[in-house]
XYZ file of N, CA and C in Angstrom:
723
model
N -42.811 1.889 20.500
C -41.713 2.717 21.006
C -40.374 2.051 20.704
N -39.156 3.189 20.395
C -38.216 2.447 20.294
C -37.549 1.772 21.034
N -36.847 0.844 21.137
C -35.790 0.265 22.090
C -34.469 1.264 21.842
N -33.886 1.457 23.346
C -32.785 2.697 23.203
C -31.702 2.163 23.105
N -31.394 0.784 23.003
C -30.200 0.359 22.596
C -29.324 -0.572 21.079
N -28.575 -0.055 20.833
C -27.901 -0.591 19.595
C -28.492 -1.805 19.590
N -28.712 -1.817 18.439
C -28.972 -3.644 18.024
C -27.945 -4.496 17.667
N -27.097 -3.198 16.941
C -25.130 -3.714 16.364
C -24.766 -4.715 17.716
N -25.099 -4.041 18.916
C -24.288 -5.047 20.307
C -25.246 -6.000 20.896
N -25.780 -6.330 20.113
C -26.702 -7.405 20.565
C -25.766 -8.622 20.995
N -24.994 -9.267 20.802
C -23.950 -10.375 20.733
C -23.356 -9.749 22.181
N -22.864 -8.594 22.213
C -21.813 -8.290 23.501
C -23.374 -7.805 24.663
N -24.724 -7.420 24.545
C -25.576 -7.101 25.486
C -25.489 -8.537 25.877
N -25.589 -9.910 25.129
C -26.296 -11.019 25.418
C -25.102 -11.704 26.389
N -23.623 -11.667 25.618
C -22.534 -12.183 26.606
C -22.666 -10.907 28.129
N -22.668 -10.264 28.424
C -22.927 -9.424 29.458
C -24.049 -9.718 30.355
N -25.322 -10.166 29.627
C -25.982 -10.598 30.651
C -25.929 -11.465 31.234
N -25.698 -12.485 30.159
C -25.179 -14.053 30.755
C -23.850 -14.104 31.895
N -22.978 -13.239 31.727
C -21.972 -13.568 32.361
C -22.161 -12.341 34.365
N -22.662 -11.163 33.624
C -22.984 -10.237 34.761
C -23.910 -10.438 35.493
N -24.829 -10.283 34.180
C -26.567 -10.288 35.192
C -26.851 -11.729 35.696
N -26.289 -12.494 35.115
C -26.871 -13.964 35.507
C -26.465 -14.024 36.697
N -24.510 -14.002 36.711
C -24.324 -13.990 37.998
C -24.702 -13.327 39.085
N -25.182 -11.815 38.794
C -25.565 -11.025 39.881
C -26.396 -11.550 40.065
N -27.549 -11.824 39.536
C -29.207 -12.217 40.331
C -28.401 -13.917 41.094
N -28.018 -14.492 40.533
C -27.534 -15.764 41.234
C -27.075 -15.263 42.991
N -25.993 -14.433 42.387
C -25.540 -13.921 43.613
C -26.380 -13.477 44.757
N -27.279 -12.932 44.326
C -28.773 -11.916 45.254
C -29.215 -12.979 46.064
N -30.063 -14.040 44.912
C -30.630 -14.764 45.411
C -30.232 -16.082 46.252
N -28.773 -16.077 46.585
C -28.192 -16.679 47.508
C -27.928 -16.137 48.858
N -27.760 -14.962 48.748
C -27.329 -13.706 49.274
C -28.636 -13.518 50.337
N -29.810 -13.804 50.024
C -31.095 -13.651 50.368
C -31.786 -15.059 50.986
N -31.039 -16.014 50.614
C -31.185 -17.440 51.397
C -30.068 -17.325 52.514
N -29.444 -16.185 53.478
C -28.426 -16.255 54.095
C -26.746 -16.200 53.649
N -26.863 -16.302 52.431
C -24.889 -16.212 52.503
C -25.107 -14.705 52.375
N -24.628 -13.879 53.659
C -24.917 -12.155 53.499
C -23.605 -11.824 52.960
N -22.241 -12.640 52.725
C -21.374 -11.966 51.948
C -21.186 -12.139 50.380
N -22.304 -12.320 50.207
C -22.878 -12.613 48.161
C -23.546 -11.127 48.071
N -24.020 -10.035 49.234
C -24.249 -9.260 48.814
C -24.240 -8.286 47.923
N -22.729 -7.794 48.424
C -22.050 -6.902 47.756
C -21.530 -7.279 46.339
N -21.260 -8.810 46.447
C -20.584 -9.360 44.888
C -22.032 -9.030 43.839
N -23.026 -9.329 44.337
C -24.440 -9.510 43.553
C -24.352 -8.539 43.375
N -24.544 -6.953 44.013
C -24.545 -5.549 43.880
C -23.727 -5.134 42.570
N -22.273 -5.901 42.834
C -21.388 -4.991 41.720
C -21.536 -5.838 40.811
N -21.717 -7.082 40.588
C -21.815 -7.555 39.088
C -23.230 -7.021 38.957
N -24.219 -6.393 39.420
C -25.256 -5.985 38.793
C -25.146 -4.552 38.103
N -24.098 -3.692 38.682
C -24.027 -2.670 38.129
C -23.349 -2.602 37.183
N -21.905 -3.484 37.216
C -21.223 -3.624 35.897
C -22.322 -3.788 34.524
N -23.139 -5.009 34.398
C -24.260 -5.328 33.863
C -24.522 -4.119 33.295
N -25.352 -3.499 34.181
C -25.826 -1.873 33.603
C -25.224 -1.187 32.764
N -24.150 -1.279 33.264
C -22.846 -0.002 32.852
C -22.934 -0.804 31.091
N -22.093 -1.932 31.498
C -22.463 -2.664 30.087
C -23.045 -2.209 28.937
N -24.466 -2.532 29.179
C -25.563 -2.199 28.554
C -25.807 -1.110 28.270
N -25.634 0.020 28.906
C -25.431 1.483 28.891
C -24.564 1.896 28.065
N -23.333 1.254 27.603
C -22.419 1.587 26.784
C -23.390 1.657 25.159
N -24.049 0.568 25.154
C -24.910 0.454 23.775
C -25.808 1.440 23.570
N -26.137 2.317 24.781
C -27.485 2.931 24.816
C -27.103 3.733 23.101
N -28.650 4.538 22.732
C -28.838 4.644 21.387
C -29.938 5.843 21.411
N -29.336 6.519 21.671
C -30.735 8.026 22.015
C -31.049 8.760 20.463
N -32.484 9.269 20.790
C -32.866 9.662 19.436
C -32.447 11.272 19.591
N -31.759 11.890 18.546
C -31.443 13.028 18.658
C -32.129 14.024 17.326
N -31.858 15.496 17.780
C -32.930 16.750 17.147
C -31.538 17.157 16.379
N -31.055 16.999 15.186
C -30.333 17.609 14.307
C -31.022 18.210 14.037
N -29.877 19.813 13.876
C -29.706 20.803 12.761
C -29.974 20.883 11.692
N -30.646 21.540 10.542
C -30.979 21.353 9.273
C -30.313 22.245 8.219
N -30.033 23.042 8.806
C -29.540 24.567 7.946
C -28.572 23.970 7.066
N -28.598 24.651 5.893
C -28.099 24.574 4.974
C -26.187 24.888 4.603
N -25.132 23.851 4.749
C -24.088 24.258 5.226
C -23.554 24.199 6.344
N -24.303 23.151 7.085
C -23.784 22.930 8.458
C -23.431 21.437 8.298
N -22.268 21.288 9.366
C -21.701 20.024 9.183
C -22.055 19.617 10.708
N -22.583 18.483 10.886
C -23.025 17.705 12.825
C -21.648 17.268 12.693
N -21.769 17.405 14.287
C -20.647 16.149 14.858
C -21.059 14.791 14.387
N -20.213 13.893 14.497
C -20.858 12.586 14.126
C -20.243 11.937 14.844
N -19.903 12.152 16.311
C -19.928 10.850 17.573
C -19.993 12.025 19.016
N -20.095 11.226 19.707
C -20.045 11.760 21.123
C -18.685 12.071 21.792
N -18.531 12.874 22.266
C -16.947 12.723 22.898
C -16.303 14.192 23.081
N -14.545 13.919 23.255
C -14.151 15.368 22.924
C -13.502 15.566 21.985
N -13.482 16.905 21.450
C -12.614 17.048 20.499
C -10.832 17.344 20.529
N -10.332 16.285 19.769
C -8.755 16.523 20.528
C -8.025 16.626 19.803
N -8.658 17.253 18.023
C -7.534 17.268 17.226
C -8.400 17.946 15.938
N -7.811 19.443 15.526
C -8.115 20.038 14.437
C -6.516 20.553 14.240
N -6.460 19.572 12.375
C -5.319 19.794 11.943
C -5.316 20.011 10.329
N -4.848 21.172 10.107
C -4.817 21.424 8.468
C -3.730 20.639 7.851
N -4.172 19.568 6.777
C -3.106 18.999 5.911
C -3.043 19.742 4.529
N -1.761 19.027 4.441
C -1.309 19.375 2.965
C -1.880 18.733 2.406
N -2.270 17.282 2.323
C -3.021 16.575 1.289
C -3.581 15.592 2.338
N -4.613 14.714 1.438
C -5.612 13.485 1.856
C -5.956 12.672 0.771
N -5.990 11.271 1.178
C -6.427 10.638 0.182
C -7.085 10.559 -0.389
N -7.815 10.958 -1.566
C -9.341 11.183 -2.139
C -9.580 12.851 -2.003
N -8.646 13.412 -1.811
C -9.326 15.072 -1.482
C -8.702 15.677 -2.293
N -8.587 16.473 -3.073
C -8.023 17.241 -4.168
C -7.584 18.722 -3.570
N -6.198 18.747 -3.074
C -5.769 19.815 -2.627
C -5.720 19.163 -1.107
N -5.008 20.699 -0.402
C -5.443 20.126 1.267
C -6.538 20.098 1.575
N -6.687 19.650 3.122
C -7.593 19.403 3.740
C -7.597 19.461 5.376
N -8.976 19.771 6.196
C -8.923 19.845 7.230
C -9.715 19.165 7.935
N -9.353 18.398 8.984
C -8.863 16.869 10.001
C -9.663 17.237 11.150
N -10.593 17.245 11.721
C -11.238 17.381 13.187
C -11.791 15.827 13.545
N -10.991 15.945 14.787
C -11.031 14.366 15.698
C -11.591 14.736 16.623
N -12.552 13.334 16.704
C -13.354 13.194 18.335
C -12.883 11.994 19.226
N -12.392 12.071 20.389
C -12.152 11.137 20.905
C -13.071 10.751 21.999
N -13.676 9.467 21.789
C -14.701 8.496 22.728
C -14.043 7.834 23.691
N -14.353 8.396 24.846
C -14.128 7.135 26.528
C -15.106 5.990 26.006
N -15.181 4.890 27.477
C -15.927 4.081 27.580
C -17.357 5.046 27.907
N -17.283 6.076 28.352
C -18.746 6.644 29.146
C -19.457 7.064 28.181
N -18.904 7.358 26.869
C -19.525 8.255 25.536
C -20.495 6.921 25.226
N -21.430 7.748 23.966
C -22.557 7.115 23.474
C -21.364 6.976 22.082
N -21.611 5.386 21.248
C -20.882 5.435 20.213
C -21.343 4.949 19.386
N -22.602 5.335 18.958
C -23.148 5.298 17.869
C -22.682 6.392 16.786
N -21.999 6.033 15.649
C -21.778 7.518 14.842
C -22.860 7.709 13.499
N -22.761 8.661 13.377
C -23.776 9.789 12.485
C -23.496 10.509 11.034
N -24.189 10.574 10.128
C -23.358 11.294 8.843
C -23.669 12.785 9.352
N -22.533 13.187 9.252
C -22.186 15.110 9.483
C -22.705 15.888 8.397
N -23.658 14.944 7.496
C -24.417 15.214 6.154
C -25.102 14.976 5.575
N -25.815 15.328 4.903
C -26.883 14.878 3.653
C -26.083 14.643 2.257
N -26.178 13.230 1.768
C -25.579 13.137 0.333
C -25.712 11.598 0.508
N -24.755 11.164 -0.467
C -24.578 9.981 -1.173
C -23.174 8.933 -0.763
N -23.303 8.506 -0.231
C -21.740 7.297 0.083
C -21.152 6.939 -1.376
N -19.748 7.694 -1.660
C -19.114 7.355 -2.526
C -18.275 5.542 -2.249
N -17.803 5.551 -1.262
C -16.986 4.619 -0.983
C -16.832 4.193 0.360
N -17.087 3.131 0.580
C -16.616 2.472 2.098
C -15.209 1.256 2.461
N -14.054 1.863 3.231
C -13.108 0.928 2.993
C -13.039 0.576 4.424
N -12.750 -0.566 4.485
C -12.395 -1.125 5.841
C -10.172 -1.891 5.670
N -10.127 -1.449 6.668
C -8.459 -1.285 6.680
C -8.047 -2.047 7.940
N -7.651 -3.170 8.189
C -7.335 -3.744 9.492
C -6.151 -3.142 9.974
N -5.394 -3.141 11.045
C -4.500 -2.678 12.007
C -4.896 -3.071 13.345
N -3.807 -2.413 13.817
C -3.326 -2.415 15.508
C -4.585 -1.994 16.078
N -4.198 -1.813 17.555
C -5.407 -1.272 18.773
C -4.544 -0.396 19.926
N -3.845 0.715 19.220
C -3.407 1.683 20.148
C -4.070 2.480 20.772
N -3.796 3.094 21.818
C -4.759 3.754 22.905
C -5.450 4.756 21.594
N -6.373 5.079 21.812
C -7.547 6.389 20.795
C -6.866 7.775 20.678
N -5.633 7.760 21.993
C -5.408 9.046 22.392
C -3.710 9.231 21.759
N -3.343 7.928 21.279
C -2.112 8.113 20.462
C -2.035 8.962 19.386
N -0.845 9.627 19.118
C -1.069 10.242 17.805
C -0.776 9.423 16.530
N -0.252 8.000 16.819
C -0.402 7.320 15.314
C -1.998 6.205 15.297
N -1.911 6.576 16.278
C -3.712 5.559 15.867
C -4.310 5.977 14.599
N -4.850 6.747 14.112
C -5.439 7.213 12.899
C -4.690 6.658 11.805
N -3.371 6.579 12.132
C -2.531 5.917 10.748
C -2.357 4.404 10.799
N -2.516 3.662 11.945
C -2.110 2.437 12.260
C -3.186 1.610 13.165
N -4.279 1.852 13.404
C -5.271 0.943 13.932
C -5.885 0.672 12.650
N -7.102 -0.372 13.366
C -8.090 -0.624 12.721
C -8.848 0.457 12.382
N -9.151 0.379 11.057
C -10.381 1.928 10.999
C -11.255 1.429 9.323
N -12.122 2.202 9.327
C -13.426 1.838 8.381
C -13.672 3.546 8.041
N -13.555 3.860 6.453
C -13.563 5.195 6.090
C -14.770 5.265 5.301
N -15.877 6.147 5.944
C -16.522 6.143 4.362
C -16.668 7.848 3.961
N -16.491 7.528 2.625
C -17.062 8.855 2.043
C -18.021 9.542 1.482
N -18.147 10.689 1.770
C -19.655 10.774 1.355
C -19.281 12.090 0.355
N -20.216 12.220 -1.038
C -20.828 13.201 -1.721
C -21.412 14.224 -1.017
N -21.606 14.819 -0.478
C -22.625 15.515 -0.170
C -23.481 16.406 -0.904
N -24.563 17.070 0.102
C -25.449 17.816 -1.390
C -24.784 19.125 -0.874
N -25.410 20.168 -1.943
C -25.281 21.650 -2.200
C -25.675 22.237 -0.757
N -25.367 23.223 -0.253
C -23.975 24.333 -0.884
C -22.800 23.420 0.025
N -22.638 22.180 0.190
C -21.925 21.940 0.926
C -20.255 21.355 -0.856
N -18.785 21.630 0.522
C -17.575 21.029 -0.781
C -17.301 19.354 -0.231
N -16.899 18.801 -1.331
C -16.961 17.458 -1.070
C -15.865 16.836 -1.842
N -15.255 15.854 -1.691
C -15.834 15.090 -0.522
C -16.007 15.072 0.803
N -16.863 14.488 1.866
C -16.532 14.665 3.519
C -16.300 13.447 3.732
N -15.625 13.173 4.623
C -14.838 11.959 5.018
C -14.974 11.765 6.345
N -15.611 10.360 6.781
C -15.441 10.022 7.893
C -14.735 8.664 8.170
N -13.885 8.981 9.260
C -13.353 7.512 9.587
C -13.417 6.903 11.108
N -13.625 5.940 11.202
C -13.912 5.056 12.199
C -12.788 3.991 12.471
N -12.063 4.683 14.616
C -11.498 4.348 14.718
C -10.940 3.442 15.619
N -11.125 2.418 15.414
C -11.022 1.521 16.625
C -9.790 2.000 17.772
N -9.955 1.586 18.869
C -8.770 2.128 20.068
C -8.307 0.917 21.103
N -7.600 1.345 22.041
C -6.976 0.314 22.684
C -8.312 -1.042 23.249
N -9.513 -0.636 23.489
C -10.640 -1.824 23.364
C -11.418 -2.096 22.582
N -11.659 -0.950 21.947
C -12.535 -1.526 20.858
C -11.711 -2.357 20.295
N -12.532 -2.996 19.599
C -11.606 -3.824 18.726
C -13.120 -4.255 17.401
N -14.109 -3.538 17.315
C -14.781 -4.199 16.261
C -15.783 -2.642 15.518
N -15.603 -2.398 14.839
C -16.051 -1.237 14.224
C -17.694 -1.726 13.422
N -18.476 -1.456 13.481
C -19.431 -1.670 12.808
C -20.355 -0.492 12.127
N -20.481 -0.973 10.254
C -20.969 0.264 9.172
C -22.244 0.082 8.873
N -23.042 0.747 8.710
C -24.631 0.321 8.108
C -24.683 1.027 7.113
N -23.837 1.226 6.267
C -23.861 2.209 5.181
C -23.094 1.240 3.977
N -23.572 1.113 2.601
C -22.972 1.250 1.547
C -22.504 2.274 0.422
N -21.429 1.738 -0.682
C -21.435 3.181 -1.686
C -22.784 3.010 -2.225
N -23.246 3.713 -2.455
C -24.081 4.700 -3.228
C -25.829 4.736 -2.151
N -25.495 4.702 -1.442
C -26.587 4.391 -0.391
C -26.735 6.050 -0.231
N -28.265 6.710 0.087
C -28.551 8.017 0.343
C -28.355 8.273 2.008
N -27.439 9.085 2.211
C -27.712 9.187 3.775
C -28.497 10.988 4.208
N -29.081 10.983 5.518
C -29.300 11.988 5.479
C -28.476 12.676 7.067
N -28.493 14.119 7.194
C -27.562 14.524 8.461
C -28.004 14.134 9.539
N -27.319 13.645 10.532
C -27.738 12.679 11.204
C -27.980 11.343 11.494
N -27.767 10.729 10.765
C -28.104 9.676 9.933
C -27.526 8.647 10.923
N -27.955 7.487 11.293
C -27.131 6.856 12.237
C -26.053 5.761 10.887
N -24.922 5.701 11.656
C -24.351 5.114 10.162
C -23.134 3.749 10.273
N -23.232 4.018 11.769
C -22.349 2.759 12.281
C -22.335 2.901 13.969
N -21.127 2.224 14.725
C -21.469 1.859 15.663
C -19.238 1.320 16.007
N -18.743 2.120 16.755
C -17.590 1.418 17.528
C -17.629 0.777 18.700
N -17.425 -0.669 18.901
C -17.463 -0.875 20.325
C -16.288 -0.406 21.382
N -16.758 -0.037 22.102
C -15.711 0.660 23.424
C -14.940 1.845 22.962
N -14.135 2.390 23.862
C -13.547 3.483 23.565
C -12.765 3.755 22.453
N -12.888 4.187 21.642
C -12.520 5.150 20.430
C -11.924 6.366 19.693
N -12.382 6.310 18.388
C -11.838 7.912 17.936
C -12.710 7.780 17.057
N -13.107 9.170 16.430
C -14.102 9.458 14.800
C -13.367 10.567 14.260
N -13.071 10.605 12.865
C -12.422 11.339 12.609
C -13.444 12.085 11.421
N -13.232 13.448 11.028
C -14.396 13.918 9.972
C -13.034 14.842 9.212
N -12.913 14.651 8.008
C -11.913 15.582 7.180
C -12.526 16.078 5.776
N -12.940 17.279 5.794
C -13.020 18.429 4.774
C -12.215 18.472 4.061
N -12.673 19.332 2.804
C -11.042 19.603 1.820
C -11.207 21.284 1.995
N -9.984 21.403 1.972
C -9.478 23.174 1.825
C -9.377 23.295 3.607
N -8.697 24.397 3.775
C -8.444 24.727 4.528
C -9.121 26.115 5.532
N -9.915 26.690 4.424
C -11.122 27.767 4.663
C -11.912 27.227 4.134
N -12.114 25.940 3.159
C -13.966 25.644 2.543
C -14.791 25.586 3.886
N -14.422 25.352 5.245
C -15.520 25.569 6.080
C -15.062 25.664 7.552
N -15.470 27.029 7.916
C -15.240 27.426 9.361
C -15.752 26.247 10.641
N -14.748 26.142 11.028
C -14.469 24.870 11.829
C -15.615 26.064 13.172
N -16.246 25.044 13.934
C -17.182 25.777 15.252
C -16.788 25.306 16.240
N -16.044 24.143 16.416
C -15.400 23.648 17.558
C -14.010 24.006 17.978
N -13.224 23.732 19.049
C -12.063 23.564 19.562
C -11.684 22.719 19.894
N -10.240 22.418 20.459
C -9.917 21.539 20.918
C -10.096 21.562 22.057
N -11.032 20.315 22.984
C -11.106 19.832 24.306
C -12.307 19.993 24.664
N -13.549 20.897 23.379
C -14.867 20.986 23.882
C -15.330 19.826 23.378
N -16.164 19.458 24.243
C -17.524 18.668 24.039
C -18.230 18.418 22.973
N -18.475 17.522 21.888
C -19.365 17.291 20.948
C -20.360 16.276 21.401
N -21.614 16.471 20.888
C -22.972 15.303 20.798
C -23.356 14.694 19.370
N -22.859 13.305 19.366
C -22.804 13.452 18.193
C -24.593 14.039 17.310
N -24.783 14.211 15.831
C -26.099 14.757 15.430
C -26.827 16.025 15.705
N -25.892 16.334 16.862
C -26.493 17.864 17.198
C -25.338 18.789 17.489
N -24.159 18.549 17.945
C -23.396 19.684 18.207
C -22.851 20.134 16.339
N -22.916 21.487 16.472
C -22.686 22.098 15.029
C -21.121 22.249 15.149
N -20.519 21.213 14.000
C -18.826 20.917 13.678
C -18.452 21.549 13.169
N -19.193 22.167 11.989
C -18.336 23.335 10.553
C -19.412 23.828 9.983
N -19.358 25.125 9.644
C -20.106 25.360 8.695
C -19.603 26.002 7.083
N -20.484 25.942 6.335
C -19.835 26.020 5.127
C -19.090 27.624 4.607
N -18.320 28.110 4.464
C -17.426 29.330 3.915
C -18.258 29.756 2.780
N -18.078 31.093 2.512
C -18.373 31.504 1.419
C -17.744 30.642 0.228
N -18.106 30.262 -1.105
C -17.815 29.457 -2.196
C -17.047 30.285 -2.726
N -15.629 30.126 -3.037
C -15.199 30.612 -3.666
C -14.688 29.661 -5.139
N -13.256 30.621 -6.266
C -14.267 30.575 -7.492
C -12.982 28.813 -7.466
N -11.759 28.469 -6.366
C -11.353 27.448 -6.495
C -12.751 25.881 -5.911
N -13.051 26.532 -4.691
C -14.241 25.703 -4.427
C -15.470 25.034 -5.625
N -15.769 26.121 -6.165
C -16.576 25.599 -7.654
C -15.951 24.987 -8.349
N -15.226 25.182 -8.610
C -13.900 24.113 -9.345
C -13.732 22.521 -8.821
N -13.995 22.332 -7.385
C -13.623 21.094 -7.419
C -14.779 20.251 -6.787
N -15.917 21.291 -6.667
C -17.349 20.632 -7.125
C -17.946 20.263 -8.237
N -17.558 21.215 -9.195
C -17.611 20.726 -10.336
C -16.694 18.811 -10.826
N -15.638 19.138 -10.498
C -15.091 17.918 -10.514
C -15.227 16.841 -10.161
N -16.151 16.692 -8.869
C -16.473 15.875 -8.031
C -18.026 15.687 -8.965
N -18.890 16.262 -9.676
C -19.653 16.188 -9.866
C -19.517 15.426 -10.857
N -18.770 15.137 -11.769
C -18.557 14.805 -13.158
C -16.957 13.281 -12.721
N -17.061 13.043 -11.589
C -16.434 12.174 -11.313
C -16.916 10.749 -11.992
């Protein structure tokens, strides 16, 4: 059976126990030889502990398969669908849907696809709150891109965004590595942002809003638009890249 927690936080589960759980059971078991005001301290460093550990949790999820559907790829809410004029790597505009992660979210993230990792960049920066509007331009963040397969337009772009605690982003993905939808593909510690950006501005009917709820691997993010004859055009291009 699996173990339900990240292995990425193995280093921060192990400082947590040592520093929470150790002390809590210390605490108990003093607490239980008569000092009755170690109780309550034992109680809450035991739950912190939990909470801790809980942050890593790592649940197995039932993705979507259909053909043209894009998953969420983190847990959280959604707090930002924005059509650009341009993107880096995207040929023409493009459209921007952000998830923003509390501490309570699961933050394991997910490919919103089936295809191929063109490129993975890691970009150091700041640690502004997740909920700023220049975080995306000025934190720490880790972008990768992916190919995807048919009938989906490509490139899809995900970026990973560190926030006022996180502070360590972690990728299990290389370029040219096969991923499939769902795919577990990295890992932010503490509260966050994930960002997923399409190209075109109709290549795919966005299914979310702003302020609903996503899971990451299972809530359905976009699905794919009818192909039109500019869309073939810059699949083709992408194909022969």
């Amino acid at each position: 059976m699996r173990f339900p927690l990240a292995p990425a936080g193995w280093r921060e589960m192990f400082i947590l126990t040592v520093l929470l759980g150790g002390s809590g059971a210390a605490a108990l078991t003093f607490a239980a030889r008569g000092v009755a005001v170690l109780w309550p301290v034992g109680i809450v460093l035991l739950l912190a502990w939990i909470a801790g550990l809980l942050f890593f949790r790592d649940p197995e999820r039932s993705t979507p398969t259909d053909a043209g559907l894009l998953v969420a790829a983190a847990d959280g809410k959604i707090d930002e669908i924005t059509h650009l004029d341009a993107y880096d790597g995207i040929s023409g505009p493009a459209t921007r849907v952000a998830t923003f992660l509390s501490v309570l979210d699961v933050h394991i993230n997910r490919s919103p696809c089936s295809g191929v990792v063109r490129d993975v960049r890691y970009k150091p920066g700041k640690f502004l709150d997740a909920r700023d509007p220049d975080c995306g331009r000025l934190n720490e963040a880790n972008t990768i891109v992916i190919d995807p397969d048919a009938p989906h337009a490509g490139p899809i772009v995900v970026r990973q965004i560190a926030g006022l605690i996180a502070r360590r982003i972690g990728c299990n993905v290389k370029p040219r590595d096969r991923v499939e939808v769902g795919q577990r593909i990295g890992l932010i510690k503490f509260g966050s942002r994930t960002e997923i950006i399409v190209p075109g501005h109709d290549t795919y009917e966005i299914a979310v809003k702003v302020n609903d709820r996503a899971t990451g691997a299972m809530t359905i993010l976009a699905r794919r638009a009818k192909a039109t004859t500019t869309d073939a055009e810059q699949e083709a291009s992408v194909q022969h890249a």
